Coordinates of C-alpha atoms and ligand atoms in Angstrom, one line a residue:
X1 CA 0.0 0.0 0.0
X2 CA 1.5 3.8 -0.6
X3 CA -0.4 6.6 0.6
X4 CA 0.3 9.8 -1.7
X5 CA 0.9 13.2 0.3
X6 CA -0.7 16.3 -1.1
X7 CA 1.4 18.8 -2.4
X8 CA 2.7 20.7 0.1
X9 CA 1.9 18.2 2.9
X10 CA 4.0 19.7 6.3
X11 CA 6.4 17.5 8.3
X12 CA 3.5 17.0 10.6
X13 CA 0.9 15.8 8.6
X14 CA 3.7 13.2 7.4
X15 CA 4.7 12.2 10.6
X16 CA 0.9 11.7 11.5
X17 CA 1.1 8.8 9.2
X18 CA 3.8 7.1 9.9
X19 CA 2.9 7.5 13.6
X20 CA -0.5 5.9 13.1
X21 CA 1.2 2.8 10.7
X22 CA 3.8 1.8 12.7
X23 CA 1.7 2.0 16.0
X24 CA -0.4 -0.4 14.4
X25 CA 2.5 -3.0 13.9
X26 CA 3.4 -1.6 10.0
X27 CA 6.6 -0.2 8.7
X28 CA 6.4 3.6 6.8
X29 CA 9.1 4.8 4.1
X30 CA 9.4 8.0 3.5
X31 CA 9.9 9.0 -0.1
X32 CA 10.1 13.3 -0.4
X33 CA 9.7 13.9 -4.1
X34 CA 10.5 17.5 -5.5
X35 CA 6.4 18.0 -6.2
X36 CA 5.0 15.4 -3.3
X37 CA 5.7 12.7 -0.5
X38 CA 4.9 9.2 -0.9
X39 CA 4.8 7.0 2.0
X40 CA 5.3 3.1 1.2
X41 CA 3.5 0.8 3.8
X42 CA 5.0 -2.9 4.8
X43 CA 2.8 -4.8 7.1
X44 CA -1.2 -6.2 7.3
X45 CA -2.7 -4.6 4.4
X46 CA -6.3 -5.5 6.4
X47 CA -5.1 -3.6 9.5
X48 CA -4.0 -0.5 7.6
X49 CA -7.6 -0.7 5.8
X50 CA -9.1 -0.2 9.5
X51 CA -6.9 2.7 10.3
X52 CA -8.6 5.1 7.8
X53 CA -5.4 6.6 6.8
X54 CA -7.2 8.0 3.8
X55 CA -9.3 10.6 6.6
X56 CA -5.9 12.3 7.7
X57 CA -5.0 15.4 6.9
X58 CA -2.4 15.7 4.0
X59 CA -3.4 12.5 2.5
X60 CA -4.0 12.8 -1.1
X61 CA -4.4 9.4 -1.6
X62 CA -4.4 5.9 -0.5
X63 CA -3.3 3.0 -3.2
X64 CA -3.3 -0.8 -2.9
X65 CA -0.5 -1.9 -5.0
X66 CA -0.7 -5.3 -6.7
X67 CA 3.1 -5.1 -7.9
X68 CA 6.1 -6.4 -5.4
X69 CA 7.6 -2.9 -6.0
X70 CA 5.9 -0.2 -4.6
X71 CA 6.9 3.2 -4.7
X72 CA 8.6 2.9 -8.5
X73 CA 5.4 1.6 -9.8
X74 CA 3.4 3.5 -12.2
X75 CA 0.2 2.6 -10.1
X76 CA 0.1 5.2 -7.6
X77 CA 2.3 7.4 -10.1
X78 CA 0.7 7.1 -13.7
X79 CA 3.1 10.3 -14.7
X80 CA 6.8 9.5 -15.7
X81 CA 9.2 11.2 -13.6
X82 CA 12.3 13.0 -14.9
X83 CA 15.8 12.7 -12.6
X84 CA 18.1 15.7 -12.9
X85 CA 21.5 15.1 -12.5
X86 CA 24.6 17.4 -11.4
X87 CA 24.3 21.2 -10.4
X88 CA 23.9 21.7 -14.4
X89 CA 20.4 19.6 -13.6
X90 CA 20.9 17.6 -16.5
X91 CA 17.4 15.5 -17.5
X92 CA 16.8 12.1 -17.8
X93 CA 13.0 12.0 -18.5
X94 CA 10.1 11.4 -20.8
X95 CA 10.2 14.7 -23.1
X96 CA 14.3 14.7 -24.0
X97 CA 16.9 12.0 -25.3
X98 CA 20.1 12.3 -22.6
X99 CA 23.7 11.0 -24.4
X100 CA 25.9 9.8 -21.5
X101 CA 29.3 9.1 -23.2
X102 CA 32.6 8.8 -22.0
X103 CA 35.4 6.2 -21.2
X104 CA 34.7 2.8 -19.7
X105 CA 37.1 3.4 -17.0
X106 CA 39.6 6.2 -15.9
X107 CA 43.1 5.6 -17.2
X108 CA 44.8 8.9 -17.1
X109 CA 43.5 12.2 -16.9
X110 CA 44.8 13.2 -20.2
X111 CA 42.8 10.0 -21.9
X112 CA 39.7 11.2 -19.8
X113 CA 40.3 14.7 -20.7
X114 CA 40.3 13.8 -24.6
X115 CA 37.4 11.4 -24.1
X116 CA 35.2 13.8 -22.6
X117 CA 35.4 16.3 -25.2
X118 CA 34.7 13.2 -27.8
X119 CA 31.8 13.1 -25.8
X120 CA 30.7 16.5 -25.5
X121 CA 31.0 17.3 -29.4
X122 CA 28.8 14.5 -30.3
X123 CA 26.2 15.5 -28.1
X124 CA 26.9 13.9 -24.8
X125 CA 25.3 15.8 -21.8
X126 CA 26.9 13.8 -18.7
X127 CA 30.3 11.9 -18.5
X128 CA 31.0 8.4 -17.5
X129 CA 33.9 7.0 -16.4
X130 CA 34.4 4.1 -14.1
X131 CA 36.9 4.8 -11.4
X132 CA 35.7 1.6 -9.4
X133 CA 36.0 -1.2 -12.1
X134 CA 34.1 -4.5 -11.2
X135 CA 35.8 -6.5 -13.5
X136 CA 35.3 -10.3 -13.6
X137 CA 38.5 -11.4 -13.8
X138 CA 41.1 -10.7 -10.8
X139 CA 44.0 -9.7 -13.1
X140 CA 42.1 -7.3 -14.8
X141 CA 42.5 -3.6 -14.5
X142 CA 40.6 -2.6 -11.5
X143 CA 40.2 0.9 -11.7
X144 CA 42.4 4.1 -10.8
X145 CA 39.9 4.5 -7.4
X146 CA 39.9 7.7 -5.8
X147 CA 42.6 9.0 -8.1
X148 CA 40.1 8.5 -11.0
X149 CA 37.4 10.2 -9.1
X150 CA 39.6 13.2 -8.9
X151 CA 40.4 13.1 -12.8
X152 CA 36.9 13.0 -13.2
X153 CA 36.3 16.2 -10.9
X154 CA 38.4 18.2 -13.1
X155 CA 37.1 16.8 -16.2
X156 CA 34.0 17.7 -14.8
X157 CA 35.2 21.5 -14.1
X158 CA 36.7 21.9 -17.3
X159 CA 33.7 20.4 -19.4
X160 CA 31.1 21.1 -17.2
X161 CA 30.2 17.9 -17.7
X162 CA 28.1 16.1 -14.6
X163 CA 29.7 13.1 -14.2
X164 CA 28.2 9.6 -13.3
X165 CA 30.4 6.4 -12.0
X166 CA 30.2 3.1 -10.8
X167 CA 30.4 2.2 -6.4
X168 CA 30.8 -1.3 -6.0
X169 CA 31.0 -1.8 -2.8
X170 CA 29.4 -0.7 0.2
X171 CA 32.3 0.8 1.8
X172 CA 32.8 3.3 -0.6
X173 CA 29.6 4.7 -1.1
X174 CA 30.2 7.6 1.0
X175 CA 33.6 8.8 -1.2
X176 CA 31.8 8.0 -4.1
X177 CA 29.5 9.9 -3.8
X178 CA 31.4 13.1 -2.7
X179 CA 32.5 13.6 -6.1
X180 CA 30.0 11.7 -8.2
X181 CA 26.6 13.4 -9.4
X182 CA 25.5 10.1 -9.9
X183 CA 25.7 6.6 -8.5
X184 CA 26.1 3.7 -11.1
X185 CA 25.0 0.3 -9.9
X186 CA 26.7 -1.9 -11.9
X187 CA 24.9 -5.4 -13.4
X188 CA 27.1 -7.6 -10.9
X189 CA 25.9 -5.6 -7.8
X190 CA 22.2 -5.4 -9.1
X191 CA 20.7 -7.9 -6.3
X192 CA 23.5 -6.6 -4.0
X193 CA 21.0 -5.4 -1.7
X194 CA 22.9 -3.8 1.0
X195 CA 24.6 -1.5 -1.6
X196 CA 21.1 -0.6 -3.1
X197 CA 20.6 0.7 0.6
X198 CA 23.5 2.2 0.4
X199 CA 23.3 4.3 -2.6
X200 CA 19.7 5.3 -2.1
X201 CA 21.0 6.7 1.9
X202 CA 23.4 8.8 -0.3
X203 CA 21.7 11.7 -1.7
X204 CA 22.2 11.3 -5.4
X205 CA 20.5 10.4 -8.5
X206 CA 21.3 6.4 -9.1
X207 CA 21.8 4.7 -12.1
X208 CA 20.5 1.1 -11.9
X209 CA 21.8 -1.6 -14.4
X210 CA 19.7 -4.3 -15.1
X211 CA 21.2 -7.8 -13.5
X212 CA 22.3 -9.7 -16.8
X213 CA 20.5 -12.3 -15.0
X214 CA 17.7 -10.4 -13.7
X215 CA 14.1 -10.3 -14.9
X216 CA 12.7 -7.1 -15.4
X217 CA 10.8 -7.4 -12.0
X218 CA 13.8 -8.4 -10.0
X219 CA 15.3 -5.1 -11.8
X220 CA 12.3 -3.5 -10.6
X221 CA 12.5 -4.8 -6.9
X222 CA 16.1 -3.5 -7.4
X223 CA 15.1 0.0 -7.7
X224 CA 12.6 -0.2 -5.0
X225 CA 15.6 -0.9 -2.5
X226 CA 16.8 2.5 -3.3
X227 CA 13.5 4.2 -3.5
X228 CA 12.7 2.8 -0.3
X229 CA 15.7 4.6 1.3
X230 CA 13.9 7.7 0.2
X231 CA 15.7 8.1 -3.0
X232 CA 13.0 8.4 -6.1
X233 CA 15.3 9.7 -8.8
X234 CA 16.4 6.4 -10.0
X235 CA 17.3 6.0 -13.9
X236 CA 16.5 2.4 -15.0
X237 CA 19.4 0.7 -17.3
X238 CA 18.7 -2.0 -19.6
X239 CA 22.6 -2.9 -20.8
X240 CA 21.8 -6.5 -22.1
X241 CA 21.3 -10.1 -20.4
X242 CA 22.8 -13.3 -20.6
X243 CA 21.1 -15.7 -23.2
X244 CA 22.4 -18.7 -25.3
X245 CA 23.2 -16.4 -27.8
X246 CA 27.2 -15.7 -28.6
X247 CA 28.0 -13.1 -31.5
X248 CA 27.1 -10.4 -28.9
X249 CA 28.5 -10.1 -25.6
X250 CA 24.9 -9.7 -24.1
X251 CA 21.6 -9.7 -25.5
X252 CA 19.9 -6.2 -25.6
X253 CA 16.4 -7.1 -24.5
X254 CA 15.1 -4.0 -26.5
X255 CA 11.5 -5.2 -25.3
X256 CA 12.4 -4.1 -21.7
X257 CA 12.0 -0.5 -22.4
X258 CA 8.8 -0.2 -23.1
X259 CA 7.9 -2.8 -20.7
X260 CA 9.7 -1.1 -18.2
X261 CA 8.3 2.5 -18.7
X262 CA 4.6 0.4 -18.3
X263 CA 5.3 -1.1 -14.9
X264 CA 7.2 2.3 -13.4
X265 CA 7.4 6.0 -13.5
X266 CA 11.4 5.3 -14.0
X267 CA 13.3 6.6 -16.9
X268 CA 14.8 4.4 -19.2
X269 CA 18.2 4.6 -20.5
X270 CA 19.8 1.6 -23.1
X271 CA 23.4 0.7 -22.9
X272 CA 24.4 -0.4 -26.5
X273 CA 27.9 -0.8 -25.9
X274 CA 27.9 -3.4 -22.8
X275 CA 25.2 -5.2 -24.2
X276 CA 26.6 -5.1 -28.3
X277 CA 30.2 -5.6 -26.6
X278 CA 31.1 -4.9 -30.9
X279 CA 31.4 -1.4 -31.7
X280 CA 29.6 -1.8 -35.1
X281 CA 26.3 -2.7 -33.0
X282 CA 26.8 0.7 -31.1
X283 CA 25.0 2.7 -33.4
X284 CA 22.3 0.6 -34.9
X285 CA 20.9 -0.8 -31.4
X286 CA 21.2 3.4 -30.0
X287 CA 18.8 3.6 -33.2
X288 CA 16.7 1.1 -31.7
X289 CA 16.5 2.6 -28.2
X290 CA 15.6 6.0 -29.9
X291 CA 13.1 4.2 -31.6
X292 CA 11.8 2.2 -29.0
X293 CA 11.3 5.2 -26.6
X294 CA 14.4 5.2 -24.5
X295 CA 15.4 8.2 -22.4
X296 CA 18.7 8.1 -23.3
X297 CA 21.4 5.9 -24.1
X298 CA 24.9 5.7 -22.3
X299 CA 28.2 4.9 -24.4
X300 CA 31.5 4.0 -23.6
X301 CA 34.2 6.2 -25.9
X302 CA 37.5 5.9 -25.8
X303 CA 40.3 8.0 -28.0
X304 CA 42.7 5.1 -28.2
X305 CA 40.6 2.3 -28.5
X306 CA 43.2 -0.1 -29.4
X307 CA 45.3 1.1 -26.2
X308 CA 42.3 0.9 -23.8
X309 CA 42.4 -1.0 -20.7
X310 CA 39.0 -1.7 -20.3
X311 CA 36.3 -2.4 -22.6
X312 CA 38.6 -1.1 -25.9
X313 CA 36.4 -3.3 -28.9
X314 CA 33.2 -1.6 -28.2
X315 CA 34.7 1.7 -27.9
X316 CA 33.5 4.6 -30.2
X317 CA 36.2 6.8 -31.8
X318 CA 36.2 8.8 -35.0
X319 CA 33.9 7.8 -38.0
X320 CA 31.5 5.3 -35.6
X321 CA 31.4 8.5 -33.2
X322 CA 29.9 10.9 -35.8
X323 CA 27.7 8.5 -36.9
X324 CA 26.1 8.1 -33.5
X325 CA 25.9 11.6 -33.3
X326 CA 24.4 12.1 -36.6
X327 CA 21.9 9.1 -35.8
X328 CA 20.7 10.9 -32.3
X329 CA 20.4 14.6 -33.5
X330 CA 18.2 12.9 -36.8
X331 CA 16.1 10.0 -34.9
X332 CA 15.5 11.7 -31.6
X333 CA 13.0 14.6 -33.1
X334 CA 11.1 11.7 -34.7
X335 CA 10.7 10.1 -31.4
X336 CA 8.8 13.6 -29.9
X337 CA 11.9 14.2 -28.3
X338 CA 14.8 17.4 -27.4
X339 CA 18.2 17.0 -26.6
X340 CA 18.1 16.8 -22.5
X341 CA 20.6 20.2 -22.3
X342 CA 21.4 21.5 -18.5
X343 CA 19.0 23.8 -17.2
X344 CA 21.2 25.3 -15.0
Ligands
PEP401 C1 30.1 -0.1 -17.0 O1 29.2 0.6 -17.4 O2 31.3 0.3 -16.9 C2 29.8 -1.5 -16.7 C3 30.8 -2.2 -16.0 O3 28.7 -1.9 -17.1 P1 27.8 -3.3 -16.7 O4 27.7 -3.2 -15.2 O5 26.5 -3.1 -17.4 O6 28.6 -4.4 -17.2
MN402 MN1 32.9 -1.4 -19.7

């Protein structure tokens, strides 16, 4: 069950709720939205009934939900919710098409520096960069940690571009976070529920990977775990699951955009380059998620491919760059859709 707060609802009038649910055994999260304050119920559906919650004062609304997610589901929330990101307040949201571009992972600040502007002049809004690699071999290269999250601050400065990067564990949410504008949970932590927790206590915008296992309403539940910290501006990302199928790295399971955007208020974003793991797929499966209603896509670019130490084969560069660009600025007004500038 979520109750729905009115607008403007005081502290009060919230706590009234919660005061009333959990005297009555139930549990009460607390999600403060920029417009309005939903209140996710756990307990004895039938006992909340007999409370009357609906008759307080504040309460917009009172919604029994059917789904196992809650407060990301579209049925106390029919409207799709935009996530800004970064003091630019970048969108991520049903009216614009967002390009996140930038390296897999950090290497040096000179290869971040000349990535990022890659990124920037072919339309790319936010910056990634993985400073925290989760790689799934030991040898691999792990990631520059906290000395890539610096290189990404001044890239950041420099560009102005808001910059979003991976936490994989739970201990480093906290430093993560102090220079991130937004938290990427990766598809190997995406049932890794005490990060989820984590991230969503953090204060930033989240972006969720889909498990490359997960169904789309484990994915789902996923984004609850962070919502139910209080933390609505999740962005949903499909990058590709496992399947039987080996000419691609993953399968993009284009389906789960639109699937997704019916069961939550969540934006979408696709991830052709994880998912293709080939940089010739990069640009037709971003035509896809245009096509298919994503909010935005997110794509690893890299000025040395060949060099890179992370990730180099589905790296855009040069000639497969321009295209995607020229594929985004074409396709996107076709899909009802503006390039998702900063407001700030
Ligand atoms: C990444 O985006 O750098 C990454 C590791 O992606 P995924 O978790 O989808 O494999
Ligand atoms: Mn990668």
């Amino acid at each position: 069950m979520v109750i729905v707060m009115s607008p403007g609802a005081t502290d009060a009038q919230i706590d009234a709720v919660v005061g009333r649910v959990t005297d009555a055994g139930g549990e009460a999260f607390v999600s403060r939205g920029d417009t309005r304050t939903i209140i996710g119920l756990v307990g004895d559906l039938d006992r909340f009934h007999g409370l009357n919650l609906r008759a307080l004062s504040g309460v917009a609304e009172v919604v029994r939900i059917s789904t196992p997610f809650k407060l990301v589901s579209r049925q106390h929330h029919p409207e799709m919710s935009t996530v800004f990101v970064g003091a630019a307040r970048v969108p991520i949201g049903p009216d614009t098409f967002t390009l996140i571009a930038g390296p897999c992972a950090v290497e040096t600040a000179e290869q971040t520096f000349e990535a990022a502007r890659m990124a920037q002049a072919a339309g790319a809004t936010l910056l990634r960069g993985g400073a925290f690699k989760p790689r799934s071999s030991p040898y691999a290269f792990q990631g520059l940690g906290e000395d890539g999250l610096k290189i990404l601050a001044d890239v950041r400065a420099e560009t102005g571009l808001p910059v979003v990067t991976e936490v994989v564990d739970v201990s480093d949410v906290e430093l993560v976070a102090s220079y991130a504008d937004m938290l990427q949970v990766g598809t190997r932590n995406a049932q890794n529920f005490s990060l989820l927790q984590a991230v969503g206590d953090a204060g930033k915008p989240v972006m969720l990977k889909r498990g490359m296992s997960s169904t789309i309403e484990e994915w789902l539940m996923a984004a609850e775990y962070v919502a139910q910290r209080g933390n609505l501006d999740v962005v949903l990302c499909e990058r590709g699951i496992r399947t039987f199928e080996k000419a691609t790295r993953n399968t993009l399971d284009i389906s789960a955009v639109p699937v997704a955007h019916d069961l939550s208020h969540l934006p979408v974003v696709v991830d052709p380059s994880h998912s293709g793991g080939r940089r010739d797929l990069v640009v037709p499966l971003s035509r896809a998620a245009i096509a298919i209603g994503a909010d935005g896509i997110i794509v690893d670019v890299h000025p040395h491919p060949e060099t890179a130490l992370c990730d180099g084969p589905q790296a855009l560069v040069d000639a497969d760059l321009r295209a995607l660009a020229t594929a985004v600025r074409q396709l996107t007004p076709l899909a009802d859709r503006r390039p998702a500038l900063p407001l700030a």
